[in-house]
PDB file of C-alpha atoms in Angstrom:
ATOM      1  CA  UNK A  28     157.199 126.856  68.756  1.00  0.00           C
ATOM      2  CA  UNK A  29     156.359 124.397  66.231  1.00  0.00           C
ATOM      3  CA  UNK A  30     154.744 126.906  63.714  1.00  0.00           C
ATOM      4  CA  UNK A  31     158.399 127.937  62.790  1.00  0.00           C
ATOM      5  CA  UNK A  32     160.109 124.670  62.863  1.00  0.00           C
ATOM      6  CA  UNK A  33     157.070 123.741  60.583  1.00  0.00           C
ATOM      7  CA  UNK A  34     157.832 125.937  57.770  1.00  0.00           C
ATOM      8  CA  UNK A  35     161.440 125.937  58.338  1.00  0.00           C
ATOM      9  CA  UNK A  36     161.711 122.131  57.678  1.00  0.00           C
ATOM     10  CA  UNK A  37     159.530 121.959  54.687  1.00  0.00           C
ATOM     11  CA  UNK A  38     161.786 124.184  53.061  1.00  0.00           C
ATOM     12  CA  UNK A  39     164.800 123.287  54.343  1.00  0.00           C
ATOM     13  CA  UNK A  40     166.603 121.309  52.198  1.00  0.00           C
ATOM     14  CA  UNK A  41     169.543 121.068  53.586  1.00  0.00           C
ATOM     15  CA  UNK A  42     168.468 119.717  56.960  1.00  0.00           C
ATOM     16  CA  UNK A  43     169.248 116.198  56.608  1.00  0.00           C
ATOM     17  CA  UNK A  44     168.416 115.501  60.495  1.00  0.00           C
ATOM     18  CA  UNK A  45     167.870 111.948  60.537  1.00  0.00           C
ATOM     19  CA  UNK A  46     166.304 109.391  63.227  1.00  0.00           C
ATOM     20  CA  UNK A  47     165.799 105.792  63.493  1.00  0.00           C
ATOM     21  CA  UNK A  48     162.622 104.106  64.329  1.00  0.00           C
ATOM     22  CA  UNK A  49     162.521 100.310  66.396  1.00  0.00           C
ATOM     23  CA  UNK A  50     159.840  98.924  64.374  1.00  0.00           C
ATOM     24  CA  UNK A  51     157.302  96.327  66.257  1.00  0.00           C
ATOM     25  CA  UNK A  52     158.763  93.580  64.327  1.00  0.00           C
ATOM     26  CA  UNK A  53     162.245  94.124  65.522  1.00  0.00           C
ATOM     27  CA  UNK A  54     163.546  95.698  62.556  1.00  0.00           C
ATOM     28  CA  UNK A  55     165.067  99.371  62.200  1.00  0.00           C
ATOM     29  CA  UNK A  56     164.091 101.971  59.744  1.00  0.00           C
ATOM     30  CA  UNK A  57     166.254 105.272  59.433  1.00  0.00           C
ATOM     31  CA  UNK A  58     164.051 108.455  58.600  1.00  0.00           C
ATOM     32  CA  UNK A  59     164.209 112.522  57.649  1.00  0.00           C
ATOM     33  CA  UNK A  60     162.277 114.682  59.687  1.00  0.00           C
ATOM     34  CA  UNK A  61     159.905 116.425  56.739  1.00  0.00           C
ATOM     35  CA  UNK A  62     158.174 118.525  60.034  1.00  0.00           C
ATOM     36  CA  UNK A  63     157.152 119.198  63.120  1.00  0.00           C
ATOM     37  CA  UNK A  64     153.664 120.713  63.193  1.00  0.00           C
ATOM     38  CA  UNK A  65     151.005 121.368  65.608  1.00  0.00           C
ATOM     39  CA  UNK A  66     147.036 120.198  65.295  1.00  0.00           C
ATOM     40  CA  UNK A  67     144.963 121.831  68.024  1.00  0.00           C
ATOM     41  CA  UNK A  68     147.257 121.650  70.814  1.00  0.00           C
ATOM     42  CA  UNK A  69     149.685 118.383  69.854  1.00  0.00           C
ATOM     43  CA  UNK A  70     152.640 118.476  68.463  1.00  0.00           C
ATOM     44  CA  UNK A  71     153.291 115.706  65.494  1.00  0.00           C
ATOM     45  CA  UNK A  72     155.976 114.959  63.111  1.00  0.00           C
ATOM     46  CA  UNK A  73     156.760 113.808  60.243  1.00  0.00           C
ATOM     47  CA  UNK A  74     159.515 111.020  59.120  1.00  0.00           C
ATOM     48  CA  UNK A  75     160.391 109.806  55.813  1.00  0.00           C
ATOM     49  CA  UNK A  76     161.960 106.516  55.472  1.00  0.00           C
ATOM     50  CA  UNK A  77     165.481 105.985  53.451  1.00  0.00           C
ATOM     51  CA  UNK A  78     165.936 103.104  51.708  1.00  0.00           C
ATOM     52  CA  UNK A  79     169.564 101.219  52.712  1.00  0.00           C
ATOM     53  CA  UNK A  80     171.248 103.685  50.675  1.00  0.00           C
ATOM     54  CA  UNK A  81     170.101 106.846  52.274  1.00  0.00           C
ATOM     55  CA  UNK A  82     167.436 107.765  49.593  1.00  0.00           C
ATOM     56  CA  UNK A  83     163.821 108.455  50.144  1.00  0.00           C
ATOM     57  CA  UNK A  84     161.510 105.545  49.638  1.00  0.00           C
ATOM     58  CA  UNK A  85     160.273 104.633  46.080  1.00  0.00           C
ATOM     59  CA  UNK A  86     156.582 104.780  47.064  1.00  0.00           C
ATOM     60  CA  UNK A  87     156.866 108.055  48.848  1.00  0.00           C
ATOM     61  CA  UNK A  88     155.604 106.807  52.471  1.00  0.00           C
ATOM     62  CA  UNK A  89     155.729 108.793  55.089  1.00  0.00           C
ATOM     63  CA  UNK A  90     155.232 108.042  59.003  1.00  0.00           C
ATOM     64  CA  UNK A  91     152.927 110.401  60.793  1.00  0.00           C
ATOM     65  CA  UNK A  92     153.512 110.015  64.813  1.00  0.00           C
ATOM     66  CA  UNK A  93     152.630 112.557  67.884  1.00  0.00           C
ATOM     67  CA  UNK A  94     155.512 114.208  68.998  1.00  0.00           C
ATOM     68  CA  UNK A  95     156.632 115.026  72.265  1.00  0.00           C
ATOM     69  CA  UNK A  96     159.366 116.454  74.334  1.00  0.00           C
ATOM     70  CA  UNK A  97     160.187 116.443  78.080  1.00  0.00           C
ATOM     71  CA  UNK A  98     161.740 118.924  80.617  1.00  0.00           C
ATOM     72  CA  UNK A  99     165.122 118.452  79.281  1.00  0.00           C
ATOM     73  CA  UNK A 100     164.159 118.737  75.374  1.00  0.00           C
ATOM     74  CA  UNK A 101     164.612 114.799  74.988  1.00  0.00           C
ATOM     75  CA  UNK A 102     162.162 113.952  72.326  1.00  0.00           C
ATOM     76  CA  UNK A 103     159.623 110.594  72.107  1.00  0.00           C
ATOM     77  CA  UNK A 104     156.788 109.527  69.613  1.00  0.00           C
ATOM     78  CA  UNK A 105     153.547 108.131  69.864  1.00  0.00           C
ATOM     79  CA  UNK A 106     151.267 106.373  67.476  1.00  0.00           C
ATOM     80  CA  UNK A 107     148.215 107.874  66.362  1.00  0.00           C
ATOM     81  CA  UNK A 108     145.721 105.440  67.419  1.00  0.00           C
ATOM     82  CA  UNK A 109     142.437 107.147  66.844  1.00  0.00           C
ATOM     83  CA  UNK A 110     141.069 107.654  62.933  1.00  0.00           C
ATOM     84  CA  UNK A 111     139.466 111.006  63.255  1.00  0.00           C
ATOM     85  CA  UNK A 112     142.502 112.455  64.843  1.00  0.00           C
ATOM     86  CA  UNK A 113     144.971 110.837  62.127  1.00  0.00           C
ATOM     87  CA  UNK A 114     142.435 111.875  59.426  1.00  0.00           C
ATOM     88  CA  UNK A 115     142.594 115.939  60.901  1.00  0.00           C
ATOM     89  CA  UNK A 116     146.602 115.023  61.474  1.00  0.00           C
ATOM     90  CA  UNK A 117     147.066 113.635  57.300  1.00  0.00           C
ATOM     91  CA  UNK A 118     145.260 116.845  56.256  1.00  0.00           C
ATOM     92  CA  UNK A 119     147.310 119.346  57.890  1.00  0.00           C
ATOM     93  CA  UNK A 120     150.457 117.732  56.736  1.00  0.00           C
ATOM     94  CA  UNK A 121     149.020 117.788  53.302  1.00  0.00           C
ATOM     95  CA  UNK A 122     147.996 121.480  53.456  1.00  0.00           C
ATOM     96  CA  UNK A 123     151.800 122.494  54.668  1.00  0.00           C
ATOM     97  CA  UNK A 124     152.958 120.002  51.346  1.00  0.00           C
ATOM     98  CA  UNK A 125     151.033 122.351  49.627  1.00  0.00           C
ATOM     99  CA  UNK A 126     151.863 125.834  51.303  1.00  0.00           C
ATOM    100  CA  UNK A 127     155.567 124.722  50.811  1.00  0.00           C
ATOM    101  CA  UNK A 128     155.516 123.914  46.746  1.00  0.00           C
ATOM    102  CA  UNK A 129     153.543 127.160  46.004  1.00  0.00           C
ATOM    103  CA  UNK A 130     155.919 129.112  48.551  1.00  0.00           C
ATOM    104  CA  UNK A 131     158.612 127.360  45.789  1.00  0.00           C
ATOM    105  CA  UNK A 132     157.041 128.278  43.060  1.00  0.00           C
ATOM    106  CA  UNK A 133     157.103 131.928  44.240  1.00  0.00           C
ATOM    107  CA  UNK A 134     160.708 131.968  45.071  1.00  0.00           C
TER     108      UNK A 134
END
């Protein structure tokens, strides 16, 4: 399942399908989905955050969470909270960054 939406988002660039993340401190942040990809046997996905005026962030952050959905499709996130697994998590998105600008380079 998340194999294709993987791909299919990186590439995408037309799917502007955007979220908004409650921050701890109280403060929203809107975000694009990048992906949702699977490491071992979790799903995770990947948000970029807009500045106020829709536009990806100057530095080029991005927010890495786990990504779940329940019976009825309704999706929720989870923070990463051990290092190994966010380390194994990082490398996998950057390996699909990289998948996705040769597959460019191709087309």
């Amino acid at each position: 399942m998340a194999e294709n939406k993987e791909k299919d988002a990186l590439r995408n660039e037309d799917s502007d399908i955007l979220v908004t993340l409650d921050l701890d401190d109280g403060t929203q942040v809107e975000c694009e989905i990048l992906t949702i990809f699977t490491v071992g046997e979790q799903d995770y996905i990947a948000l970029l955050p807009l500045d106020d005026k829709g536009e990806p962030n100057d530095d080029g952050e991005v927010f890495i969470y786990r990504y779940f959905e329940d019976e009825e499709g309704n999706p929720s996130l989870d923070n990463i909270q051990d290092d190994d697994e966010y380390e194994a998590v990082a490398d996998r998105f950057d390996e699909l960054l990289d998948e996705a600008e040769f597959d460019d380079m191709n087309d």
